[in-house]
Coordinates of C-alpha atoms in Angstrom, one line a residue:
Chain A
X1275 CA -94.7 89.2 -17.0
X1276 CA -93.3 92.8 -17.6
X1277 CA -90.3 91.9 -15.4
X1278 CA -89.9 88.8 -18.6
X1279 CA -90.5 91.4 -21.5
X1280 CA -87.9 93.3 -20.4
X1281 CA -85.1 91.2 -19.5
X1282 CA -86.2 89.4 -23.5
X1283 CA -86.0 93.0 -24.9
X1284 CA -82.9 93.6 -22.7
X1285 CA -81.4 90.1 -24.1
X1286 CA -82.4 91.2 -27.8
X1287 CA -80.5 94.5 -27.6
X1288 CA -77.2 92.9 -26.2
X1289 CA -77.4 90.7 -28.8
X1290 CA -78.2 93.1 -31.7
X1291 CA -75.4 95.3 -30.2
X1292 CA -73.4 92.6 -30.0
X1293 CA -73.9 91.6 -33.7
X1294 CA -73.6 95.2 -35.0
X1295 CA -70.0 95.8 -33.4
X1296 CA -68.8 92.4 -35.2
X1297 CA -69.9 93.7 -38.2
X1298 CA -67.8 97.2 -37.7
X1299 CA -65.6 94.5 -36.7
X1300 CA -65.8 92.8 -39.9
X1301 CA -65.8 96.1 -42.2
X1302 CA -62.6 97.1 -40.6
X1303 CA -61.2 93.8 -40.7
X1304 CA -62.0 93.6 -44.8
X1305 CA -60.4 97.5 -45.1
X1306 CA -56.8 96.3 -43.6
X1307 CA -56.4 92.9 -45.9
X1308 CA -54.5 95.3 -48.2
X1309 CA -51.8 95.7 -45.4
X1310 CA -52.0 92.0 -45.4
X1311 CA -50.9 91.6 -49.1
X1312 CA -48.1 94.0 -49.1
X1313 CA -46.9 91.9 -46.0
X1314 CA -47.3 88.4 -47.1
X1315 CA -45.1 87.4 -44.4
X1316 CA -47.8 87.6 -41.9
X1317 CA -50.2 86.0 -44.1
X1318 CA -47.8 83.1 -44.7
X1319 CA -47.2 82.6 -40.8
X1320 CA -51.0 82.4 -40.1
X1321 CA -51.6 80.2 -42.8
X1322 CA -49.2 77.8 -41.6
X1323 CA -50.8 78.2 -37.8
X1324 CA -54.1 77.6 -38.9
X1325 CA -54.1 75.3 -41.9
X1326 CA -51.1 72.9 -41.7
X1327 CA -50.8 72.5 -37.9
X1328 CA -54.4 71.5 -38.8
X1329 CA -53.4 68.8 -41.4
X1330 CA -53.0 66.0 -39.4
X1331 CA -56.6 66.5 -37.7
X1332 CA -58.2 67.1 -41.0
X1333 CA -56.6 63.8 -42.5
X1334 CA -57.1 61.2 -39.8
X1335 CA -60.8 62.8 -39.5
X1336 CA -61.4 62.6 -43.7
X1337 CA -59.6 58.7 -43.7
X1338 CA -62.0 57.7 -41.2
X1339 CA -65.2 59.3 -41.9
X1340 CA -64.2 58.0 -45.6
X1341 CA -63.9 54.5 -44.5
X1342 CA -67.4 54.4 -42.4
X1343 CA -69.1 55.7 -45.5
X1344 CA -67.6 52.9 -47.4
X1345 CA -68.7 50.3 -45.2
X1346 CA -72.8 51.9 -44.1
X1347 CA -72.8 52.9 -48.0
X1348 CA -71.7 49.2 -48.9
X1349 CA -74.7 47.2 -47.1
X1350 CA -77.3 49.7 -48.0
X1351 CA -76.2 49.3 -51.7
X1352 CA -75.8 45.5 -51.5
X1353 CA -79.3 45.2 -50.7
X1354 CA -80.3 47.0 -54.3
X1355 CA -77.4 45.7 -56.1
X1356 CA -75.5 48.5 -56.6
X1357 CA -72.4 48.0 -54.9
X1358 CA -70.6 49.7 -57.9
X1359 CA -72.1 52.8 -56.4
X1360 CA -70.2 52.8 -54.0
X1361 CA -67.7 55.2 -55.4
X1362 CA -70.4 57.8 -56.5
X1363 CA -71.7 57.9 -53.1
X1364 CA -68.5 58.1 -51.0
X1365 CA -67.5 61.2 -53.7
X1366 CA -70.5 63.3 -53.4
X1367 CA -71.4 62.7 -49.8
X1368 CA -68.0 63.7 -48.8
X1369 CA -67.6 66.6 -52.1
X1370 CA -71.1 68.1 -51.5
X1371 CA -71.6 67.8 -47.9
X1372 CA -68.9 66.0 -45.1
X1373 CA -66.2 68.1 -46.7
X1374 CA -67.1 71.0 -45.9
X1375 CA -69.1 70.8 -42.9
X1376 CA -67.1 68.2 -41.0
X1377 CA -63.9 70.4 -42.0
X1378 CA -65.5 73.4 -40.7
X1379 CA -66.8 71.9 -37.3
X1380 CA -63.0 70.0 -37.3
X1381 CA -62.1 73.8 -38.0
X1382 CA -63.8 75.5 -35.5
X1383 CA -62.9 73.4 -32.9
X1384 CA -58.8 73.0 -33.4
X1385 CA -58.1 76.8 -35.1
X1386 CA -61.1 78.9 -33.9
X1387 CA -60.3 78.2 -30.5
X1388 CA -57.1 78.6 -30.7
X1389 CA -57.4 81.7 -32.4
X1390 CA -60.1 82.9 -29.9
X1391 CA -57.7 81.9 -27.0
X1392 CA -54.8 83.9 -28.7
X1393 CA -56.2 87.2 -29.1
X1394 CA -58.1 87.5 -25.9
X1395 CA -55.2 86.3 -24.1
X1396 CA -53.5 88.9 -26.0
X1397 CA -56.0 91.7 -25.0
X1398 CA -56.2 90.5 -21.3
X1399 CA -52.2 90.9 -21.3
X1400 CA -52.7 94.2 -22.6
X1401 CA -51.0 93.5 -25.5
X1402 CA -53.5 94.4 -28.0
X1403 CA -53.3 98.1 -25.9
X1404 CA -50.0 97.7 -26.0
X1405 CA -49.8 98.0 -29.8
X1406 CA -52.0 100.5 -30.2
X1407 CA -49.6 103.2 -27.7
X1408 CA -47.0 102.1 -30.2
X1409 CA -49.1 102.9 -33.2
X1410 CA -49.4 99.7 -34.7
X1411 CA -52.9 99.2 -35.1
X1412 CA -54.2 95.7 -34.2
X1413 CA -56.8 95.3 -36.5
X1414 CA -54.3 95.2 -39.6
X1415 CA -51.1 93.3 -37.4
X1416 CA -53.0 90.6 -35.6
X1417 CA -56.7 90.2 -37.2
X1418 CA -56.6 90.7 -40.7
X1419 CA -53.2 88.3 -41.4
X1420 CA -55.5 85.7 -39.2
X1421 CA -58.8 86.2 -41.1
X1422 CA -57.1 86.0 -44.6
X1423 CA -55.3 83.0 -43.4
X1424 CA -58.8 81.3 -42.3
X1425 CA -60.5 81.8 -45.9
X1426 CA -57.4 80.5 -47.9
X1427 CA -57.2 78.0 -45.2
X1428 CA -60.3 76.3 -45.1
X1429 CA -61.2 75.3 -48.7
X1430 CA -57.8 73.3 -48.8
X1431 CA -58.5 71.5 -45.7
X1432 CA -62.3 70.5 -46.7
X1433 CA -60.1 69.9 -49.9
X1434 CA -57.8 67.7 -48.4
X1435 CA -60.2 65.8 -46.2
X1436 CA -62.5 64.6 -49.0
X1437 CA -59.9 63.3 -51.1
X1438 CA -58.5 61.6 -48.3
X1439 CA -61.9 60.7 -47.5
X1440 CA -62.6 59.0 -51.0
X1441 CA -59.1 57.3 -50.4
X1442 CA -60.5 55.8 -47.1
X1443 CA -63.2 54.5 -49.2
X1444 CA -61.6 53.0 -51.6
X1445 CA -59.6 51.5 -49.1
X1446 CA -62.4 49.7 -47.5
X1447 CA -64.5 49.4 -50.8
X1448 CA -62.0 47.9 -53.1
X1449 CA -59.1 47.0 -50.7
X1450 CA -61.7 45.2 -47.9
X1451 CA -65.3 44.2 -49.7
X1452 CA -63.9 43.3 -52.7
X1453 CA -65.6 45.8 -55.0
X1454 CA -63.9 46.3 -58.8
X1455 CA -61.4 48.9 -58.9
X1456 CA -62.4 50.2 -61.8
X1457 CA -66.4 50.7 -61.2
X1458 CA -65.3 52.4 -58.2
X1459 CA -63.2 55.1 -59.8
X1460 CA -65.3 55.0 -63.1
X1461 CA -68.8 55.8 -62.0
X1462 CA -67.4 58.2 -59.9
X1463 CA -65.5 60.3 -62.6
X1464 CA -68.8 60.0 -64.9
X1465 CA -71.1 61.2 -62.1
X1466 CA -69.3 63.5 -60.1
X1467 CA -70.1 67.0 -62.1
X1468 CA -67.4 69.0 -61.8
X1469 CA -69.7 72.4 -61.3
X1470 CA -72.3 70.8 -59.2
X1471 CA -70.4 68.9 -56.9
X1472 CA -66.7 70.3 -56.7
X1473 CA -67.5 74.2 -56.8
X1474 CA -70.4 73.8 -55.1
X1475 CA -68.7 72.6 -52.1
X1476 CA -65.8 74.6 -52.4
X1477 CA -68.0 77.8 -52.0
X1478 CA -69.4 75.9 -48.7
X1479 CA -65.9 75.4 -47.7
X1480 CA -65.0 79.0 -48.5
X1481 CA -68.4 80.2 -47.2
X1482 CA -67.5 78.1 -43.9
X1483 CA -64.2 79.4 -43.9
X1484 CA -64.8 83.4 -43.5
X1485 CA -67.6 82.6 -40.8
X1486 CA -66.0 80.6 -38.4
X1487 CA -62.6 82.4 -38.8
X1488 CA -64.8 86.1 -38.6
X1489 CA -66.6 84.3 -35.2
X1490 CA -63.1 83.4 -33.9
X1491 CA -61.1 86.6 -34.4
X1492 CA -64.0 88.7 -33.2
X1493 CA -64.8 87.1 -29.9
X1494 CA -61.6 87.0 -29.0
X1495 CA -61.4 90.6 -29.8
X1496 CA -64.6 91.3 -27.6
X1497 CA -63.4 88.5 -24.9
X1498 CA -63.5 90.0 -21.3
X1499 CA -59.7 90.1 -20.7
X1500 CA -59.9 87.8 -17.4
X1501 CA -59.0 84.1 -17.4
X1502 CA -62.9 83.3 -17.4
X1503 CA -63.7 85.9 -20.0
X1504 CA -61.0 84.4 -22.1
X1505 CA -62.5 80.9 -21.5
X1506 CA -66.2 81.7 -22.0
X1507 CA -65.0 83.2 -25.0
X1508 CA -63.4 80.5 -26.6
X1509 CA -66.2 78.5 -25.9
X1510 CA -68.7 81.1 -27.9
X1511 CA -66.5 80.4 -31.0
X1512 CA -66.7 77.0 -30.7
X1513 CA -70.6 76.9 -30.4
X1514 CA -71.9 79.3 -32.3
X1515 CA -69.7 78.3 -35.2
X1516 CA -71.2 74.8 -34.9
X1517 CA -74.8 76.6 -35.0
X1518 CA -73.5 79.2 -38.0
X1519 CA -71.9 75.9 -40.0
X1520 CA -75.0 73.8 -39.7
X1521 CA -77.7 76.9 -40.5
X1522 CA -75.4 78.4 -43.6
X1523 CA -75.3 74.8 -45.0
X1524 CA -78.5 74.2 -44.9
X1525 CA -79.4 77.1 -46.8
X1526 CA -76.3 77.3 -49.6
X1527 CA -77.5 73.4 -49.7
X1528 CA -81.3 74.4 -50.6
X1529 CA -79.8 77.3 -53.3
X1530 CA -77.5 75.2 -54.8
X1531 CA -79.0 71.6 -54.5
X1532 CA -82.8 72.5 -54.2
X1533 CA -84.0 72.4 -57.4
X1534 CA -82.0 69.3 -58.5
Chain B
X360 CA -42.5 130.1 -27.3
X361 CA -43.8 126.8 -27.6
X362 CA -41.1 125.5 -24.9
X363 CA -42.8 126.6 -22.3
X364 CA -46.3 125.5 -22.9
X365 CA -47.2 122.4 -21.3
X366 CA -46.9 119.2 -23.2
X367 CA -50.5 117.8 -22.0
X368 CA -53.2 120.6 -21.1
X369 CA -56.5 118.4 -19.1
X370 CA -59.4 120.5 -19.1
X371 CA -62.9 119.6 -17.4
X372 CA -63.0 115.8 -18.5
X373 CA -65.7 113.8 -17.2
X374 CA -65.4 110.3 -17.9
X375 CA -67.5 107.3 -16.9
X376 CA -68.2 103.7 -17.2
X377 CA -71.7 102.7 -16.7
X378 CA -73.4 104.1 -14.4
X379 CA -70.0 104.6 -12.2
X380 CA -68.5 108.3 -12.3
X381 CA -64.8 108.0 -12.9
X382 CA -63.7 111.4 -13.4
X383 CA -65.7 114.6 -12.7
X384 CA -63.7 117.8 -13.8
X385 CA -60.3 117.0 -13.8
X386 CA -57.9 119.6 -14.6
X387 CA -54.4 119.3 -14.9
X388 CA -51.0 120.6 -17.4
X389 CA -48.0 118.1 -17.6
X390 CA -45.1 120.5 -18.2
X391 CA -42.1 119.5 -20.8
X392 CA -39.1 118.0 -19.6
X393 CA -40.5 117.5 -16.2
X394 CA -41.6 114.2 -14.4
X395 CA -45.5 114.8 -13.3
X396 CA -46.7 112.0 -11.0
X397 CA -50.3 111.2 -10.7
X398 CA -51.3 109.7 -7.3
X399 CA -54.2 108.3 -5.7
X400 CA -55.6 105.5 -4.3
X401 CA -56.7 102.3 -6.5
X402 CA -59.2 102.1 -8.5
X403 CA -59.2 106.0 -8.5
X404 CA -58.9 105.8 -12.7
X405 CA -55.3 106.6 -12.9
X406 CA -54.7 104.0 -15.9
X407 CA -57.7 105.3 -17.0
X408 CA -56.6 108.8 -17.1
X409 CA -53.4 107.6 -19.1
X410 CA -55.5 105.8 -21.9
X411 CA -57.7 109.1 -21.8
X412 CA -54.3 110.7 -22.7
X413 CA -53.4 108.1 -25.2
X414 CA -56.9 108.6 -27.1
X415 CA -57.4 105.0 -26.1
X416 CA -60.5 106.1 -24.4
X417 CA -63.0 109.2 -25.1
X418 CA -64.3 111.1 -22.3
X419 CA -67.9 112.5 -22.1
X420 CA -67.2 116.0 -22.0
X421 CA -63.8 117.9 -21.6
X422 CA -60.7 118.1 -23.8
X423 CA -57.2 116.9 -23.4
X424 CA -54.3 118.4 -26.1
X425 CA -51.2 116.4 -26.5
X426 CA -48.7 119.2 -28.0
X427 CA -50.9 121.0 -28.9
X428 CA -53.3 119.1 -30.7
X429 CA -56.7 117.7 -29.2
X430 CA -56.3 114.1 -29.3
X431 CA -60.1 113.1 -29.4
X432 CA -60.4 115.5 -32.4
X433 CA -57.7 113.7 -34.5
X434 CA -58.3 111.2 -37.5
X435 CA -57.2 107.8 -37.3
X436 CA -54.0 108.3 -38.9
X437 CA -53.3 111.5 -37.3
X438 CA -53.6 109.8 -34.2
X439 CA -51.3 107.2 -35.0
X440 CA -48.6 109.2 -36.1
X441 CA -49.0 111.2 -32.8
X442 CA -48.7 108.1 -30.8
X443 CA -45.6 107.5 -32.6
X444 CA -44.3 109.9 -29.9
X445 CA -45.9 108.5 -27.2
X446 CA -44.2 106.1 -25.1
X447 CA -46.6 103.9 -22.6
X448 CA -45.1 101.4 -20.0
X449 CA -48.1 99.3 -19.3
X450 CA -48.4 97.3 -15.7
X451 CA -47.7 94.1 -17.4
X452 CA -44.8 95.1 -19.4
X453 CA -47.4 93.9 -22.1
X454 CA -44.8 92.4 -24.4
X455 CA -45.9 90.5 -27.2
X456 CA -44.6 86.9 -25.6
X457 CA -44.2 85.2 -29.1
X458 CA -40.9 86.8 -29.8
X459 CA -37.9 87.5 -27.9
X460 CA -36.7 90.4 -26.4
X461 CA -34.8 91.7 -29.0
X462 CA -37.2 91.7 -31.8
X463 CA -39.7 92.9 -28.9
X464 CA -38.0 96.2 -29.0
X465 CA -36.9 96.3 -32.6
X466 CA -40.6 95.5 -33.3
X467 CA -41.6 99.6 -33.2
X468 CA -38.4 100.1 -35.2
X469 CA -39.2 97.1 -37.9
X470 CA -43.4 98.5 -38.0
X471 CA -42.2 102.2 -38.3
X472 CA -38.9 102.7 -40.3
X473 CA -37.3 101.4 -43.1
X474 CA -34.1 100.6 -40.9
X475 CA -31.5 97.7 -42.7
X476 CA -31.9 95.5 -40.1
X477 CA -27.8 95.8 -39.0
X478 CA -28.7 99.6 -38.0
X479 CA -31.9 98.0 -36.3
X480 CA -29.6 95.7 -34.2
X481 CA -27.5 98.6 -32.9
X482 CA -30.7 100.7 -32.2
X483 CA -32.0 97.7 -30.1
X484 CA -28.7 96.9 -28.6
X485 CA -28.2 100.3 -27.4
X486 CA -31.7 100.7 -25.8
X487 CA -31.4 97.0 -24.2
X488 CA -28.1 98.4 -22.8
X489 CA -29.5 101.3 -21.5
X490 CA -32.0 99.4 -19.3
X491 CA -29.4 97.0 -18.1
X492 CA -30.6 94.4 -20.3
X493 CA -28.5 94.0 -23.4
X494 CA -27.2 90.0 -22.4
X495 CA -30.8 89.1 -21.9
X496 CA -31.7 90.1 -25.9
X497 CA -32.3 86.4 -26.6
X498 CA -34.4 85.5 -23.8
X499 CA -38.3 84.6 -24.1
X500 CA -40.7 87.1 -22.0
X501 CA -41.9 84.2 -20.1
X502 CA -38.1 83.3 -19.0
X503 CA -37.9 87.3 -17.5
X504 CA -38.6 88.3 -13.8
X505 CA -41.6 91.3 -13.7
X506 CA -38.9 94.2 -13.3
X507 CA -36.5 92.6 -16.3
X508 CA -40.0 92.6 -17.9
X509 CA -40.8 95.9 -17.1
X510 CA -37.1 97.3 -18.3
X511 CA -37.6 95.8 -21.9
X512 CA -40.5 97.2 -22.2
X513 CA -38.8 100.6 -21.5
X514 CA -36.6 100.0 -23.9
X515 CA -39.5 99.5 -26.5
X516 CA -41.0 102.4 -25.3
X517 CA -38.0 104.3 -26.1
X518 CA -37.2 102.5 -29.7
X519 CA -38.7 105.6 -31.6
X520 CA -37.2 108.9 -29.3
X521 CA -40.6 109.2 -28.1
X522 CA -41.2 113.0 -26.7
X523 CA -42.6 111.7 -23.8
X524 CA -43.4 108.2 -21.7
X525 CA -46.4 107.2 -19.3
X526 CA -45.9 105.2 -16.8
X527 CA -48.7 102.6 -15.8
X528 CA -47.7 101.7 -11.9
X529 CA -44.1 101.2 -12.7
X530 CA -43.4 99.8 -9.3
X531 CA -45.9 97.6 -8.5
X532 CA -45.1 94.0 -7.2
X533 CA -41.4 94.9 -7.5
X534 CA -38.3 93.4 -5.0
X535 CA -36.1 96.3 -3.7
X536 CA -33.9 96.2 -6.0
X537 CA -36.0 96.2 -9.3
X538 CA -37.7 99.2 -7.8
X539 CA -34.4 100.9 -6.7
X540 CA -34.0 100.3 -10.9
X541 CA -36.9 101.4 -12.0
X542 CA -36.8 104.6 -10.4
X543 CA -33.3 105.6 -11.3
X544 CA -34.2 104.6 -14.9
X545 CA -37.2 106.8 -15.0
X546 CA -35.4 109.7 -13.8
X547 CA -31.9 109.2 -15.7
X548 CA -34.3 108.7 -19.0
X549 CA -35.8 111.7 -18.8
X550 CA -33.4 114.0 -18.1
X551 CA -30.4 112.0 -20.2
X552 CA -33.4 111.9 -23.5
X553 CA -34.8 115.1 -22.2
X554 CA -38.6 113.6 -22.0
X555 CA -41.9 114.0 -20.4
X556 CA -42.7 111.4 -18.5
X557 CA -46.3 111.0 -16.8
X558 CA -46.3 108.3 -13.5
X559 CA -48.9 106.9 -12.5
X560 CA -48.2 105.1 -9.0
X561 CA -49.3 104.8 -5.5
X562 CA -45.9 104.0 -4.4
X563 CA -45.9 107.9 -2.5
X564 CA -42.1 107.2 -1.3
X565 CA -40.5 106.2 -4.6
X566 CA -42.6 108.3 -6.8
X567 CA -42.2 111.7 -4.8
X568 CA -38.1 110.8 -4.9
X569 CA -38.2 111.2 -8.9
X570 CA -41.4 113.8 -9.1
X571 CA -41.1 117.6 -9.7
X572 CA -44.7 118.1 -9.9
X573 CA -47.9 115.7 -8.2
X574 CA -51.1 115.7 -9.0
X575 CA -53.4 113.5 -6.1
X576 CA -56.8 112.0 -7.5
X577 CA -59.5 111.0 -5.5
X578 CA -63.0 110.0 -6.1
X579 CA -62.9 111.7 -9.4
X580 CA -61.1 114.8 -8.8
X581 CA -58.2 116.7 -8.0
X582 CA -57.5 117.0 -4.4
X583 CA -54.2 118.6 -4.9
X584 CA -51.4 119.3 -6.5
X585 CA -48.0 120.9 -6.2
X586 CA -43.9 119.8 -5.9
X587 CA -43.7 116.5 -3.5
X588 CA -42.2 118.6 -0.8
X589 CA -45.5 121.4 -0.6
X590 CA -47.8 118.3 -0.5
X591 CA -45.6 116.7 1.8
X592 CA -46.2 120.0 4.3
X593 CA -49.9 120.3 3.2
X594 CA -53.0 121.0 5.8
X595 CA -55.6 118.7 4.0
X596 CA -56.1 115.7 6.4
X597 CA -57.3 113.3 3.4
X598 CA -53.7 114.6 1.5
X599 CA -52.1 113.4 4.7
X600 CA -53.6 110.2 5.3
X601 CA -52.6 109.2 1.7
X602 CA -48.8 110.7 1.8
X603 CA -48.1 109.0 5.2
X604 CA -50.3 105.9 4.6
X605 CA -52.4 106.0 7.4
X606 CA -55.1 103.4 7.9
X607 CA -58.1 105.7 9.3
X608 CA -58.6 109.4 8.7
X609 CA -61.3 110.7 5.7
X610 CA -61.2 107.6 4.2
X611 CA -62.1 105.3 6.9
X612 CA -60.9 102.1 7.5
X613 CA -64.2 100.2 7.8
X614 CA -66.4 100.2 4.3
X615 CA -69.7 101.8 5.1
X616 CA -72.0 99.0 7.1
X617 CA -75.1 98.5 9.5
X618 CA -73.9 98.9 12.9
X619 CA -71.7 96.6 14.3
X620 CA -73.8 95.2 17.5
X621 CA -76.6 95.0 15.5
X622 CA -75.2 93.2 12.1
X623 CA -73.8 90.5 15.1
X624 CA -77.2 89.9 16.2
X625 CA -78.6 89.9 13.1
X626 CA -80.9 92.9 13.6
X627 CA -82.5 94.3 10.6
X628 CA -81.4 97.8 10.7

């Protein structure tokens, strides 16, 4: 029994240390974004690693997950006769929730591994170390550019997968089921509320965004530089992003949605 | 005045990792100009030492003063502008393998300077050349053996006219030639740049052929020091076990076990 308490409290101060060095992490990684912004070169490099080599994941995902919504959403309505809901429920399921979230999880697993992978390969090949005996401090050359890059990032990409989303919708709404072209696009401009819906999710997507990227850059920063370190690492981004994702949205959905 | 104090004065510094004891009192001056060697068996904390000098690492007690200034005491910036001159070969070379080897060694020089990047091309052409390595500028790290890797990364170590360069095991894994390169490098560098250069090895036969002065480390401490050729004639037993790499002597050859008879039969001691 004592033998348990101990290793729990030893488990709960490992991971409250743990938690308090990514947050010095994090402070110092927020002081350095200025160096970031007189360099946009960096910025502009990262964006393109993280975002748009991201595209193509991001759109085939949205297209999909856009069409099945069309076609579950189309025999649940059909049964209340309210097929030209259809629209509506495409739109906000993918504005208010599957943007964001699937994006981020989509996210997560394509960019904050690889970013994980990248900086603790880096520190295991001493060359994190390495640009710290040439004064360059890491923090502000490697992590900052890739943070930065991960907030601008993300709300474009949960951006671009609902509209392609809603595309893959229509597709299978209008182009497949034969619903009218116009109800579709009509009821959802009239009940789509720009504030509710639209900035709602884009502070999920933004909110999203600066977690996984800060989960990413730091445990790859705090990887043990071996090959397993690296590896058990990478998978620590990819999980408790997932857990992060899933817990923030369910509480920025209950302050923004609850009262509705 | 100042010439002829040392560069780097080590004074009592304990260091430790855990529970494990890595350095207890160490002691020791690294004179300008001068190529010091610090020797010892591995995982003695030699790189260790170097990242203690490169205020990489803080130790628990102790000081250490890099030209004059105490390197644990210094402010952020302060102690990036001092590593500014600090070089640091690293075991792997530790290039940054994204970019070639020429903007590997004009990266210091693009970070630091202001340069028009046609100066920044002679700079880096001239360094590459001085390692040997000025036809290889457009290679990829990954397309370079370990000692081509290891020369580039001399030349970036010697992009800013550091005042002085450590050495991380510069001739580890190395064919005989690489190493025949290496050490000529070392030698003709700091004496052509008029350097200090710190080596950390346990190579004893090419490090005491470029070393004026040798510090040994063992099990946390300094066991001796002096020129290559008083250690070389020195009465400590341990001192010449390590110089003529014998296999049994005061560090024995078996790792401390049951006795042998008995761990055969499986007697519990």
């Amino acid at each position: 029994m004592l033998d348990y308490l101990q290793r729990l409290g030893a488990t709960s101060l490992s991971m409250f240390e743990r938690l308090g060095r990514g947050s010095v992490f994090f402070v110092n990684v927020l002081l350095s974004i200025p160096s970031v912004v007189v360099r946009p070169r960096l910025l502009v490099a990262q964006v393109y690693s993280v975002g748009v080599l991201s595209f193509s994941l991001i759109i085939i995902s949205g297209l999909f997950v856009g069409m099945v919504l069309a076609l579950q959403g189309f025999y649940t309505l059909s049964d209340f006769g309210a097929e030209g809901m259809l629209g509506v429920m495409v739109a906000a399921s993918l504005v208010r929730e599957l943007g964001p979230v699937v994006t981020a999880l989509l996210f997560a697993g394509r960019a904050g591994s690889a970013l994980t992978a990248e900086i603790g390969l880096m520190k295991a090949t001493e060359q994190l170390s390495g640009m710290e005996m040439m004064a360059v401090d890491p923090v502000k050359r490697i992590m900052a550019p890739r943070f930065l890059a991960g907030l601008i990032s993300m709300p474009i990409l949960a951006t671009l997968f609902s509209a392609v989303g809603v595309l893959g919708g229509y597709f299978i709404g209008v182009g497949l089921l034969g619903i009218d072209e116009g109800g579709f696009w009509s009821q959802m401009q009239a009940k789509i509320d720009f504030d509710q819906d639209i900035i709602n999710g884009l502070i999920k997507s933004v909110v999203f965004g600066w977690v996984v990227t800060w989960i990413a850059i730091f445990e790859g920063y705090d990887a043990i530089p071996t090959s397993e370190g690296v590896g058990r690492a990478t998978t620590r981004t990819v999980v408790h992003s997932a857990f992060a994702i899933l817990l923030l949205d369910f509480i920025l959905t209950a302050l923004m949605f609850g009262d509705v | 005045m100042a010439e002829t104090t040392p560069l780097i004065k080590v004074r009592d510094v304990h260091f430790s990792r855990g529970s494990k004891l890595i350095f207890d009192g160490v002691d020791m001056d690294i004179q300008r100009g001068k190529v010091t060697a610090i020797m010892g068996p591995s995982g003695t904390g030699k790189t260790t030492l170097l990242k203690l000098i490169g205020g990489q690492l803080r130790p628990s007690a102790g000081s250490i003063e890099v030209d004059g200034q105490n390197i644990h005491q210094l402010k952020h910036k302060q102690l990036y502008q001092l590593r500014k001159k600090m070089g640091m070969l690293f075991q792997s070379g530790a290039l940054l393998t994204d970019i070639t080897v020429f903007d590997n060694v004009a990266f210091p020089l693009r970070e630091h300077t202001k340069l028009p990047e046609s100066m920044i091309r002679h700079l880096v052409l001239m360094k590459l050349h001085a390692v040997g390595l000025r036809g290889a500028r457009d290679l990829m790290p990954a397309e370079l053996s370990g000692g081509m890797a290891r020369r580039v990364a001399l030349a970036r170590a010697i992009a800013l006219d550091p005042m002085m360069i450590m050495y991380d095991e510069p001739f580890t894994g190395q064919d005989p030639i690489s190493m025949g390169v290496l050490v000529q490098l070392i030698r003709l560098l700091n004496d052509v740049l008029g350097l200090s250069s710190i080596v950390v090895s346990h190579d004893v036969k090419e490090t005491c052929a470029i070393a004026d002065y040798v510090y040994l480390v063992s099990a946390g401490k300094v066991v001796e020091h002096g020129s290559p050729e008083q250690l070389a004639q020195s009465d400590s037993e341990w001192s010449q076990q390590f110089m003529q790499g014998m296999a049994d002597g005061p560090v024995p050859f078996h790792y401390a076990a049951k006795e042998y008879a008995k761990d055969l039969l499986g007697v519990e001691a």
